[in-house]
């Protein structure tokens, strides 16, 4: 294992009304070793949607971000001295991020595999206007090891339902079908 660690690794997913999403990766790479290090290339793989555009910034300066299929390769050619850190930002626009349903829209994102250990991290999901998140399951990014993968899954709805630790759509449709069957049975008994 090398001397580099992600001191901070934060992902923001902003879902838009057209089903696309803006993903922003804010990373702080720290050199915990005793010699200067140049990271080189990083890779962000996407599990859903299609990358439409990508950009990267290293210490506020525009960097290289190349779309390779459903992945983005970005470069970090910045010397990180021992005990120091640099900030890297990668922004992606992804089309077809949402899987649309009648009352519920689903999304899924895979974060990783991670190149270096993560000290602190989190994922924030922001729904489009008029919709709310009714289910959200996400792996913790804290204390991830190289090669680890985090999963983010969720559901959005126009119906103002409470956030639950399980998916709403099977529960909702089971209740609807049960009410219809109950109404049918009551109607048959009354005849």
Short mmCIF file of N, CA and C in Angstrom, two decimals:
data_model
loop_
_atom_site.label_atom_id
_atom_site.label_comp_id
_atom_site.label_asym_id
_atom_site.label_seq_id
_atom_site.Cartn_x
_atom_site.Cartn_y
_atom_site.Cartn_z
N UNK A 1 0.85 -1.17 0.00
CA UNK A 1 0.00 0.00 0.00
C UNK A 1 0.90 1.24 0.00
N UNK A 2 0.55 2.22 -0.81
CA UNK A 2 1.34 3.43 -0.94
C UNK A 2 1.05 4.44 0.15
N UNK A 3 1.70 5.58 0.08
CA UNK A 3 1.55 6.59 1.13
C UNK A 3 0.32 7.48 0.96
N UNK A 4 -0.39 7.39 -0.18
CA UNK A 4 -1.53 8.28 -0.41
C UNK A 4 -2.80 7.77 0.25
N UNK A 5 -3.55 8.69 0.83
CA UNK A 5 -4.87 8.38 1.40
C UNK A 5 -5.83 9.49 0.99
N UNK A 6 -7.11 9.14 0.90
CA UNK A 6 -8.14 10.16 0.73
C UNK A 6 -8.50 10.65 2.12
N UNK A 7 -8.00 11.82 2.46
CA UNK A 7 -8.35 12.42 3.74
C UNK A 7 -9.85 12.71 3.78
N UNK A 8 -10.39 13.15 2.65
CA UNK A 8 -11.83 13.38 2.48
C UNK A 8 -12.23 12.86 1.10
N UNK A 9 -13.41 12.23 1.02
CA UNK A 9 -13.92 11.72 -0.26
C UNK A 9 -15.44 11.88 -0.22
N UNK A 10 -15.92 12.96 -0.81
CA UNK A 10 -17.36 13.27 -0.76
C UNK A 10 -17.95 13.24 -2.16
N UNK A 11 -19.12 12.62 -2.27
CA UNK A 11 -19.82 12.53 -3.55
C UNK A 11 -21.18 13.17 -3.39
N UNK A 12 -21.50 14.10 -4.31
CA UNK A 12 -22.83 14.73 -4.32
C UNK A 12 -23.51 14.32 -5.61
N UNK A 13 -24.74 13.79 -5.49
CA UNK A 13 -25.53 13.39 -6.65
C UNK A 13 -26.76 14.28 -6.70
N UNK A 14 -26.82 15.12 -7.72
CA UNK A 14 -27.98 16.00 -7.91
C UNK A 14 -28.79 15.42 -9.07
N UNK A 15 -30.01 14.97 -8.76
CA UNK A 15 -30.86 14.36 -9.78
C UNK A 15 -31.74 15.44 -10.39
N UNK A 16 -31.80 15.47 -11.71
CA UNK A 16 -32.57 16.48 -12.42
C UNK A 16 -33.91 15.93 -12.87
N UNK A 17 -34.86 16.82 -13.18
CA UNK A 17 -36.21 16.41 -13.57
C UNK A 17 -36.26 15.55 -14.82
N UNK A 18 -35.28 15.67 -15.71
CA UNK A 18 -35.30 14.89 -16.95
C UNK A 18 -34.71 13.48 -16.78
N UNK A 19 -34.36 13.11 -15.55
CA UNK A 19 -33.81 11.78 -15.28
C UNK A 19 -32.30 11.71 -15.35
N UNK A 20 -31.66 12.81 -15.70
CA UNK A 20 -30.20 12.85 -15.72
C UNK A 20 -29.71 13.25 -14.32
N UNK A 21 -28.41 13.24 -14.14
CA UNK A 21 -27.84 13.59 -12.83
C UNK A 21 -26.50 14.29 -13.01
N UNK A 22 -26.20 15.13 -12.04
CA UNK A 22 -24.88 15.76 -11.95
C UNK A 22 -24.18 15.12 -10.76
N UNK A 23 -23.02 14.53 -11.00
CA UNK A 23 -22.26 13.89 -9.94
C UNK A 23 -20.99 14.70 -9.71
N UNK A 24 -20.75 15.03 -8.46
CA UNK A 24 -19.57 15.81 -8.11
C UNK A 24 -18.76 15.04 -7.07
N UNK A 25 -17.51 14.74 -7.40
CA UNK A 25 -16.60 14.05 -6.50
C UNK A 25 -15.62 15.09 -5.96
N UNK A 26 -15.64 15.33 -4.66
CA UNK A 26 -14.69 16.24 -4.02
C UNK A 26 -13.76 15.40 -3.16
N UNK A 27 -12.49 15.36 -3.55
CA UNK A 27 -11.53 14.49 -2.88
C UNK A 27 -10.34 15.30 -2.39
N UNK A 28 -9.83 14.91 -1.26
CA UNK A 28 -8.59 15.51 -0.74
C UNK A 28 -7.59 14.39 -0.55
N UNK A 29 -6.54 14.41 -1.38
CA UNK A 29 -5.50 13.38 -1.33
C UNK A 29 -4.37 13.86 -0.43
N UNK A 30 -3.98 13.02 0.51
CA UNK A 30 -2.91 13.38 1.44
C UNK A 30 -1.75 12.39 1.30
N UNK A 31 -0.54 12.91 1.35
CA UNK A 31 0.67 12.11 1.31
C UNK A 31 1.11 11.84 2.75
N UNK A 32 0.95 10.59 3.19
CA UNK A 32 1.35 10.22 4.56
C UNK A 32 2.77 9.66 4.59
N UNK A 33 3.44 9.64 3.44
CA UNK A 33 4.79 9.07 3.36
C UNK A 33 5.87 10.08 3.69
N UNK A 34 7.09 9.70 3.32
CA UNK A 34 8.25 10.54 3.65
C UNK A 34 8.92 11.14 2.41
N UNK A 35 8.37 10.83 1.22
CA UNK A 35 8.91 11.39 -0.02
C UNK A 35 7.77 11.99 -0.84
N UNK A 36 8.07 12.95 -1.71
CA UNK A 36 7.01 13.51 -2.57
C UNK A 36 6.42 12.45 -3.50
N UNK A 37 5.14 12.61 -3.81
CA UNK A 37 4.43 11.64 -4.66
C UNK A 37 3.61 12.40 -5.70
N UNK A 38 3.54 11.83 -6.92
CA UNK A 38 2.65 12.35 -7.97
C UNK A 38 1.64 11.24 -8.26
N UNK A 39 0.34 11.45 -7.98
CA UNK A 39 -0.66 10.38 -8.13
C UNK A 39 -0.81 9.84 -9.55
N UNK A 40 -0.84 10.69 -10.58
CA UNK A 40 -1.01 10.21 -11.95
C UNK A 40 -2.47 10.21 -12.37
N UNK A 41 -3.01 9.03 -12.70
CA UNK A 41 -4.38 8.94 -13.20
C UNK A 41 -5.32 8.36 -12.15
N UNK A 42 -6.58 8.80 -12.22
CA UNK A 42 -7.65 8.23 -11.42
C UNK A 42 -8.76 7.80 -12.36
N UNK A 43 -9.62 6.91 -11.90
CA UNK A 43 -10.70 6.40 -12.73
C UNK A 43 -11.99 6.37 -11.93
N UNK A 44 -13.07 6.87 -12.53
CA UNK A 44 -14.40 6.80 -11.93
C UNK A 44 -15.26 5.97 -12.86
N UNK A 45 -15.77 4.84 -12.36
CA UNK A 45 -16.65 3.96 -13.12
C UNK A 45 -18.09 4.25 -12.74
N UNK A 46 -18.99 4.20 -13.72
CA UNK A 46 -20.41 4.38 -13.45
C UNK A 46 -21.17 3.10 -13.73
N UNK A 47 -22.13 2.80 -12.86
CA UNK A 47 -22.91 1.58 -13.01
C UNK A 47 -24.23 1.81 -13.72
N UNK A 48 -24.69 3.06 -13.77
CA UNK A 48 -25.96 3.33 -14.44
C UNK A 48 -25.88 4.67 -15.16
N UNK A 49 -26.67 4.79 -16.21
CA UNK A 49 -26.66 6.01 -17.00
C UNK A 49 -25.49 6.03 -17.97
N UNK A 50 -25.38 7.14 -18.68
CA UNK A 50 -24.31 7.32 -19.68
C UNK A 50 -23.64 8.66 -19.43
N UNK A 51 -22.33 8.66 -19.35
CA UNK A 51 -21.59 9.90 -19.12
C UNK A 51 -21.67 10.77 -20.38
N UNK A 52 -22.18 11.99 -20.20
CA UNK A 52 -22.33 12.93 -21.31
C UNK A 52 -21.18 13.93 -21.33
N UNK A 53 -20.78 14.39 -20.16
CA UNK A 53 -19.65 15.32 -20.07
C UNK A 53 -18.93 15.12 -18.75
N UNK A 54 -17.66 15.53 -18.74
CA UNK A 54 -16.84 15.38 -17.54
C UNK A 54 -15.81 16.50 -17.48
N UNK A 55 -15.51 16.94 -16.27
CA UNK A 55 -14.46 17.93 -16.07
C UNK A 55 -13.76 17.63 -14.75
N UNK A 56 -12.52 18.07 -14.65
CA UNK A 56 -11.80 17.88 -13.40
C UNK A 56 -10.99 19.13 -13.07
N UNK A 57 -10.74 19.29 -11.78
CA UNK A 57 -9.95 20.42 -11.27
C UNK A 57 -9.02 19.90 -10.20
N UNK A 58 -7.76 20.31 -10.28
CA UNK A 58 -6.76 19.96 -9.28
C UNK A 58 -6.28 21.26 -8.67
N UNK A 59 -6.52 21.43 -7.39
CA UNK A 59 -6.16 22.66 -6.68
C UNK A 59 -6.75 23.90 -7.38
N UNK A 60 -7.99 23.75 -7.90
CA UNK A 60 -8.68 24.86 -8.55
C UNK A 60 -8.33 25.08 -10.01
N UNK A 61 -7.31 24.38 -10.51
CA UNK A 61 -6.92 24.52 -11.92
C UNK A 61 -7.53 23.39 -12.73
N UNK A 62 -8.00 23.73 -13.91
CA UNK A 62 -8.63 22.73 -14.78
C UNK A 62 -7.65 21.60 -15.10
N UNK A 63 -8.15 20.38 -15.01
CA UNK A 63 -7.33 19.20 -15.30
C UNK A 63 -7.92 18.41 -16.46
N UNK A 64 -7.33 17.29 -16.72
CA UNK A 64 -7.79 16.43 -17.81
C UNK A 64 -8.86 15.47 -17.30
N UNK A 65 -9.95 15.32 -18.06
CA UNK A 65 -11.00 14.34 -17.77
C UNK A 65 -11.45 13.76 -19.10
N UNK A 66 -11.21 12.47 -19.29
CA UNK A 66 -11.50 11.81 -20.55
C UNK A 66 -12.57 10.74 -20.33
N UNK A 67 -13.62 10.79 -21.14
CA UNK A 67 -14.69 9.80 -21.05
C UNK A 67 -14.25 8.56 -21.83
N UNK A 68 -14.26 7.42 -21.15
CA UNK A 68 -13.90 6.13 -21.76
C UNK A 68 -15.05 5.17 -21.53
N UNK A 69 -16.00 5.13 -22.47
CA UNK A 69 -17.18 4.28 -22.30
C UNK A 69 -18.04 4.82 -21.18
N UNK A 70 -18.22 4.01 -20.13
CA UNK A 70 -18.99 4.48 -18.98
C UNK A 70 -18.07 4.74 -17.78
N UNK A 71 -16.89 5.21 -18.09
CA UNK A 71 -15.93 5.57 -17.05
C UNK A 71 -15.28 6.90 -17.43
N UNK A 72 -14.72 7.56 -16.44
CA UNK A 72 -14.01 8.81 -16.67
C UNK A 72 -12.61 8.68 -16.07
N UNK A 73 -11.61 8.92 -16.92
CA UNK A 73 -10.22 8.93 -16.46
C UNK A 73 -9.80 10.37 -16.28
N UNK A 74 -9.31 10.68 -15.10
CA UNK A 74 -8.84 12.04 -14.82
C UNK A 74 -7.39 11.98 -14.38
N UNK A 75 -6.67 13.07 -14.60
CA UNK A 75 -5.24 13.06 -14.26
C UNK A 75 -4.95 14.02 -13.12
N UNK A 76 -3.99 13.60 -12.30
CA UNK A 76 -3.54 14.42 -11.17
C UNK A 76 -2.01 14.42 -11.22
N UNK A 77 -1.45 15.38 -11.97
CA UNK A 77 0.00 15.49 -12.10
C UNK A 77 0.51 16.61 -11.20
N UNK A 78 0.18 16.52 -9.96
CA UNK A 78 0.55 17.52 -8.96
C UNK A 78 1.44 16.83 -7.92
N UNK A 79 2.55 17.43 -7.60
CA UNK A 79 3.44 16.86 -6.58
C UNK A 79 2.81 17.10 -5.20
N UNK A 80 2.69 16.01 -4.44
CA UNK A 80 2.18 16.12 -3.06
C UNK A 80 3.36 15.82 -2.14
N UNK A 81 3.79 16.83 -1.42
CA UNK A 81 4.91 16.67 -0.50
C UNK A 81 4.48 15.92 0.75
N UNK A 82 5.43 15.31 1.47
CA UNK A 82 5.10 14.57 2.69
C UNK A 82 4.31 15.43 3.68
N UNK A 83 3.23 14.88 4.21
CA UNK A 83 2.40 15.59 5.19
C UNK A 83 1.46 16.61 4.58
N UNK A 84 1.48 16.78 3.28
CA UNK A 84 0.62 17.77 2.60
C UNK A 84 -0.51 17.06 1.87
N UNK A 85 -1.50 17.86 1.43
CA UNK A 85 -2.62 17.30 0.68
C UNK A 85 -3.00 18.24 -0.45
N UNK A 86 -3.71 17.69 -1.43
CA UNK A 86 -4.23 18.49 -2.54
C UNK A 86 -5.72 18.16 -2.70
N UNK A 87 -6.44 19.11 -3.28
CA UNK A 87 -7.87 18.91 -3.52
C UNK A 87 -8.11 18.62 -5.00
N UNK A 88 -8.93 17.61 -5.23
CA UNK A 88 -9.28 17.19 -6.59
C UNK A 88 -10.80 17.18 -6.69
N UNK A 89 -11.32 17.75 -7.78
CA UNK A 89 -12.76 17.75 -8.00
C UNK A 89 -13.03 17.20 -9.40
N UNK A 90 -13.95 16.24 -9.47
CA UNK A 90 -14.36 15.68 -10.76
C UNK A 90 -15.87 15.82 -10.86
N UNK A 91 -16.34 16.42 -11.95
CA UNK A 91 -17.78 16.64 -12.16
C UNK A 91 -18.23 15.88 -13.41
N UNK A 92 -19.34 15.17 -13.28
CA UNK A 92 -19.88 14.39 -14.38
C UNK A 92 -21.33 14.76 -14.62
N UNK A 93 -21.74 14.77 -15.87
CA UNK A 93 -23.15 14.86 -16.23
C UNK A 93 -23.51 13.50 -16.81
N UNK A 94 -24.55 12.88 -16.25
CA UNK A 94 -24.93 11.53 -16.62
C UNK A 94 -26.37 11.52 -17.10
N UNK A 95 -26.62 11.04 -18.31
CA UNK A 95 -27.99 10.93 -18.81
C UNK A 95 -28.54 9.55 -18.44
N UNK A 96 -29.87 9.44 -18.35
CA UNK A 96 -30.51 8.16 -18.06
C UNK A 96 -30.16 7.61 -16.69
N UNK A 97 -29.94 8.47 -15.73
CA UNK A 97 -29.56 8.03 -14.39
C UNK A 97 -30.74 7.37 -13.66
N UNK A 98 -31.93 7.92 -13.87
CA UNK A 98 -33.14 7.39 -13.20
C UNK A 98 -33.78 6.30 -14.04
N UNK A 99 -34.26 5.28 -13.37
CA UNK A 99 -35.10 4.27 -13.99
C UNK A 99 -36.53 4.65 -13.62
N UNK A 100 -37.30 5.10 -14.59
CA UNK A 100 -38.62 5.66 -14.31
C UNK A 100 -39.69 4.59 -14.17
N UNK A 101 -40.60 4.84 -13.21
CA UNK A 101 -41.74 3.97 -12.99
C UNK A 101 -43.01 4.80 -12.99
N UNK A 102 -44.14 4.18 -12.64
CA UNK A 102 -45.41 4.89 -12.63
C UNK A 102 -45.46 5.90 -11.49
N UNK A 103 -45.18 5.43 -10.27
CA UNK A 103 -45.22 6.32 -9.10
C UNK A 103 -43.85 6.49 -8.45
N UNK A 104 -42.94 5.60 -8.77
CA UNK A 104 -41.63 5.63 -8.15
C UNK A 104 -40.54 5.56 -9.21
N UNK A 105 -39.51 6.36 -9.05
CA UNK A 105 -38.33 6.33 -9.91
C UNK A 105 -37.18 5.79 -9.07
N UNK A 106 -36.39 4.90 -9.66
CA UNK A 106 -35.28 4.30 -8.93
C UNK A 106 -33.94 4.79 -9.49
N UNK A 107 -32.94 4.78 -8.64
CA UNK A 107 -31.58 5.08 -9.10
C UNK A 107 -30.60 4.20 -8.35
N UNK A 108 -29.45 4.03 -8.98
CA UNK A 108 -28.39 3.23 -8.39
C UNK A 108 -27.05 3.78 -8.85
N UNK A 109 -26.11 3.83 -7.96
CA UNK A 109 -24.76 4.29 -8.30
C UNK A 109 -23.75 3.45 -7.55
N UNK A 110 -22.68 3.10 -8.24
CA UNK A 110 -21.57 2.39 -7.61
C UNK A 110 -20.41 3.37 -7.49
N UNK A 111 -19.84 3.45 -6.32
CA UNK A 111 -18.70 4.34 -6.10
C UNK A 111 -17.49 3.45 -5.85
N UNK A 112 -16.52 3.55 -6.73
CA UNK A 112 -15.34 2.74 -6.62
C UNK A 112 -15.15 1.88 -7.86
N UNK A 113 -14.18 1.01 -7.87
CA UNK A 113 -13.31 0.69 -6.74
C UNK A 113 -12.39 1.86 -6.38
N UNK A 114 -12.19 2.02 -5.10
CA UNK A 114 -11.39 3.11 -4.54
C UNK A 114 -9.90 2.79 -4.72
N UNK A 115 -9.12 3.80 -5.12
CA UNK A 115 -7.68 3.60 -5.36
C UNK A 115 -6.85 3.61 -4.08
N UNK A 116 -7.22 4.47 -3.14
CA UNK A 116 -6.44 4.64 -1.91
C UNK A 116 -7.39 4.54 -0.71
N UNK A 117 -6.85 4.29 0.49
CA UNK A 117 -7.71 4.24 1.66
C UNK A 117 -8.45 5.57 1.86
N UNK A 118 -9.69 5.50 2.36
CA UNK A 118 -10.50 6.69 2.64
C UNK A 118 -10.60 6.87 4.15
N UNK A 119 -10.25 8.06 4.62
CA UNK A 119 -10.38 8.36 6.05
C UNK A 119 -11.82 8.79 6.35
N UNK A 120 -12.29 9.85 5.66
CA UNK A 120 -13.66 10.36 5.84
C UNK A 120 -14.32 10.49 4.48
N UNK A 121 -15.61 10.16 4.44
CA UNK A 121 -16.34 10.31 3.19
C UNK A 121 -17.83 10.17 3.40
N UNK A 122 -18.57 10.62 2.42
CA UNK A 122 -20.03 10.51 2.49
C UNK A 122 -20.61 10.73 1.10
N UNK A 123 -21.87 10.32 0.94
CA UNK A 123 -22.61 10.52 -0.29
C UNK A 123 -23.87 11.30 0.06
N UNK A 124 -24.13 12.36 -0.68
CA UNK A 124 -25.35 13.16 -0.50
C UNK A 124 -26.14 13.09 -1.80
N UNK A 125 -27.45 12.81 -1.69
CA UNK A 125 -28.32 12.74 -2.86
C UNK A 125 -29.36 13.85 -2.76
N UNK A 126 -29.45 14.66 -3.80
CA UNK A 126 -30.41 15.77 -3.83
C UNK A 126 -31.44 15.48 -4.93
N UNK A 127 -32.73 15.33 -4.54
CA UNK A 127 -33.76 15.02 -5.52
C UNK A 127 -34.16 16.24 -6.34
N UNK A 128 -34.83 16.01 -7.48
CA UNK A 128 -35.31 17.15 -8.27
C UNK A 128 -36.48 17.83 -7.57
N UNK A 129 -36.77 19.04 -7.98
CA UNK A 129 -37.88 19.80 -7.39
C UNK A 129 -39.18 19.03 -7.55
N UNK A 130 -39.97 18.99 -6.49
CA UNK A 130 -41.27 18.34 -6.54
C UNK A 130 -41.25 16.87 -6.18
N UNK A 131 -40.07 16.27 -6.08
CA UNK A 131 -39.97 14.86 -5.70
C UNK A 131 -39.22 14.75 -4.38
N UNK A 132 -39.48 13.66 -3.69
CA UNK A 132 -38.74 13.43 -2.45
C UNK A 132 -38.15 12.03 -2.47
N UNK A 133 -37.10 11.86 -1.70
CA UNK A 133 -36.47 10.55 -1.57
C UNK A 133 -37.29 9.77 -0.55
N UNK A 134 -37.81 8.60 -0.98
CA UNK A 134 -38.64 7.79 -0.10
C UNK A 134 -37.90 6.53 0.36
N UNK A 135 -36.78 6.23 -0.29
CA UNK A 135 -35.93 5.12 0.12
C UNK A 135 -34.50 5.46 -0.28
N UNK A 136 -33.57 5.24 0.65
CA UNK A 136 -32.16 5.50 0.36
C UNK A 136 -31.31 4.51 1.14
N UNK A 137 -30.51 3.77 0.42
CA UNK A 137 -29.58 2.83 1.02
C UNK A 137 -28.20 3.18 0.48
N UNK A 138 -27.26 3.44 1.37
CA UNK A 138 -25.92 3.78 0.89
C UNK A 138 -24.88 3.18 1.82
N UNK A 139 -23.82 2.72 1.21
CA UNK A 139 -22.69 2.21 1.97
C UNK A 139 -21.93 3.41 2.54
N UNK A 140 -21.28 3.19 3.65
CA UNK A 140 -20.44 4.24 4.22
C UNK A 140 -19.14 4.34 3.42
N UNK A 141 -18.69 5.55 3.20
CA UNK A 141 -17.40 5.74 2.54
C UNK A 141 -16.27 5.85 3.56
N UNK A 142 -16.61 5.96 4.83
CA UNK A 142 -15.59 6.06 5.87
C UNK A 142 -14.81 4.75 5.97
N UNK A 143 -13.51 4.87 6.12
CA UNK A 143 -12.61 3.74 6.34
C UNK A 143 -12.63 2.71 5.21
N UNK A 144 -12.89 3.15 3.97
CA UNK A 144 -12.82 2.23 2.84
C UNK A 144 -11.35 1.91 2.54
N UNK A 145 -11.14 0.69 2.04
CA UNK A 145 -9.80 0.26 1.69
C UNK A 145 -9.65 0.25 0.17
N UNK A 146 -8.42 0.25 -0.35
CA UNK A 146 -8.24 0.18 -1.79
C UNK A 146 -8.97 -1.03 -2.38
N UNK A 147 -9.66 -0.80 -3.48
CA UNK A 147 -10.42 -1.87 -4.12
C UNK A 147 -11.87 -1.97 -3.65
N UNK A 148 -12.21 -1.32 -2.53
CA UNK A 148 -13.59 -1.37 -2.03
C UNK A 148 -14.55 -0.64 -2.97
N UNK A 149 -15.80 -1.08 -2.93
CA UNK A 149 -16.87 -0.47 -3.71
C UNK A 149 -18.01 -0.12 -2.77
N UNK A 150 -18.58 1.06 -2.94
CA UNK A 150 -19.76 1.48 -2.16
C UNK A 150 -20.96 1.54 -3.10
N UNK A 151 -22.11 1.18 -2.59
CA UNK A 151 -23.34 1.19 -3.38
C UNK A 151 -24.30 2.25 -2.82
N UNK A 152 -24.98 2.92 -3.74
CA UNK A 152 -26.04 3.87 -3.37
C UNK A 152 -27.27 3.48 -4.19
N UNK A 153 -28.37 3.22 -3.50
CA UNK A 153 -29.63 2.90 -4.18
C UNK A 153 -30.74 3.71 -3.54
N UNK A 154 -31.72 4.08 -4.36
CA UNK A 154 -32.81 4.85 -3.79
C UNK A 154 -34.01 4.92 -4.69
N UNK A 155 -35.08 5.49 -4.13
CA UNK A 155 -36.34 5.71 -4.85
C UNK A 155 -36.79 7.13 -4.63
N UNK A 156 -37.36 7.70 -5.68
CA UNK A 156 -37.95 9.03 -5.61
C UNK A 156 -39.44 8.89 -5.92
N UNK A 157 -40.24 9.82 -5.38
CA UNK A 157 -41.67 9.80 -5.68
C UNK A 157 -42.25 11.20 -5.53
N UNK A 158 -43.32 11.45 -6.31
CA UNK A 158 -44.10 12.68 -6.12
C UNK A 158 -44.98 12.56 -4.88
N UNK A 159 -45.28 11.32 -4.49
CA UNK A 159 -46.12 11.09 -3.30
C UNK A 159 -45.26 11.38 -2.07
N UNK A 160 -45.73 12.23 -1.17
CA UNK A 160 -44.93 12.58 0.02
C UNK A 160 -44.95 11.48 1.08
N UNK A 161 -44.25 10.40 0.81
CA UNK A 161 -44.17 9.27 1.74
C UNK A 161 -42.96 9.44 2.65
N UNK A 162 -43.00 8.82 3.82
CA UNK A 162 -41.83 8.92 4.71
C UNK A 162 -40.66 8.09 4.17
N UNK A 163 -39.47 8.49 4.54
CA UNK A 163 -38.26 7.77 4.16
C UNK A 163 -38.21 6.47 4.96
N UNK A 164 -38.12 5.34 4.26
CA UNK A 164 -38.07 4.03 4.91
C UNK A 164 -36.75 3.33 4.61
N UNK A 165 -36.39 2.34 5.44
CA UNK A 165 -35.15 1.60 5.18
C UNK A 165 -35.32 0.49 4.15
N UNK A 166 -36.48 0.43 3.49
CA UNK A 166 -36.72 -0.55 2.44
C UNK A 166 -37.50 0.11 1.31
N UNK A 167 -37.48 -0.55 0.17
CA UNK A 167 -38.10 0.00 -1.03
C UNK A 167 -39.62 0.10 -0.88
N UNK A 168 -40.16 1.25 -1.31
CA UNK A 168 -41.59 1.51 -1.20
C UNK A 168 -42.43 0.80 -2.24
N UNK A 169 -41.92 0.71 -3.49
CA UNK A 169 -42.82 0.28 -4.56
C UNK A 169 -43.44 -1.10 -4.34
N UNK A 170 -42.72 -2.14 -3.82
CA UNK A 170 -43.42 -3.41 -3.60
C UNK A 170 -44.47 -3.29 -2.49
N UNK A 171 -44.18 -2.50 -1.46
CA UNK A 171 -45.14 -2.31 -0.37
C UNK A 171 -46.38 -1.60 -0.89
N UNK A 172 -46.17 -0.52 -1.63
CA UNK A 172 -47.29 0.26 -2.15
C UNK A 172 -48.19 -0.59 -3.04
N UNK A 173 -47.59 -1.30 -3.99
CA UNK A 173 -48.40 -2.10 -4.92
C UNK A 173 -49.03 -3.30 -4.24
N UNK A 174 -48.41 -3.87 -3.22
CA UNK A 174 -49.02 -4.96 -2.45
C UNK A 174 -50.27 -4.46 -1.74
N UNK A 175 -50.20 -3.28 -1.15
CA UNK A 175 -51.36 -2.69 -0.47
C UNK A 175 -52.48 -2.40 -1.47
N UNK A 176 -52.15 -1.85 -2.62
CA UNK A 176 -53.15 -1.54 -3.65
C UNK A 176 -53.84 -2.83 -4.10
N UNK A 177 -53.07 -3.87 -4.39
CA UNK A 177 -53.66 -5.14 -4.84
C UNK A 177 -54.51 -5.77 -3.73
N UNK A 178 -54.03 -5.69 -2.48
CA UNK A 178 -54.80 -6.24 -1.35
C UNK A 178 -56.14 -5.52 -1.19
N UNK A 179 -56.14 -4.20 -1.34
CA UNK A 179 -57.39 -3.43 -1.23
C UNK A 179 -58.35 -3.81 -2.36
N UNK A 180 -57.85 -3.96 -3.57
CA UNK A 180 -58.70 -4.36 -4.69
C UNK A 180 -59.28 -5.75 -4.47
N UNK A 181 -58.45 -6.69 -4.03
CA UNK A 181 -58.93 -8.04 -3.75
C UNK A 181 -59.95 -8.05 -2.62
N UNK A 182 -59.69 -7.28 -1.57
CA UNK A 182 -60.62 -7.19 -0.45
C UNK A 182 -61.96 -6.62 -0.91
N UNK A 183 -61.93 -5.60 -1.72
CA UNK A 183 -63.16 -5.00 -2.25
C UNK A 183 -63.91 -6.02 -3.11
N UNK A 184 -63.18 -6.79 -3.91
CA UNK A 184 -63.80 -7.82 -4.75
C UNK A 184 -64.46 -8.90 -3.90
N UNK A 185 -63.77 -9.36 -2.85
CA UNK A 185 -64.31 -10.39 -1.96
C UNK A 185 -65.54 -9.88 -1.23
N UNK A 186 -65.48 -8.67 -0.70
CA UNK A 186 -66.64 -8.08 0.01
C UNK A 186 -67.84 -7.97 -0.94
N UNK A 187 -67.59 -7.55 -2.14
CA UNK A 187 -68.66 -7.42 -3.13
C UNK A 187 -69.29 -8.78 -3.46
N UNK A 188 -68.47 -9.83 -3.59
CA UNK A 188 -68.97 -11.19 -3.87
C UNK A 188 -69.77 -11.74 -2.70
N UNK A 189 -69.33 -11.44 -1.47
CA UNK A 189 -70.03 -11.93 -0.27
C UNK A 189 -71.40 -11.26 -0.15
N UNK A 190 -71.51 -10.01 -0.49
CA UNK A 190 -72.76 -9.25 -0.37
C UNK A 190 -73.79 -9.69 -1.39
N UNK A 191 -73.40 -10.29 -2.45
CA UNK A 191 -74.36 -10.73 -3.49
C UNK A 191 -75.07 -11.91 -3.03
#
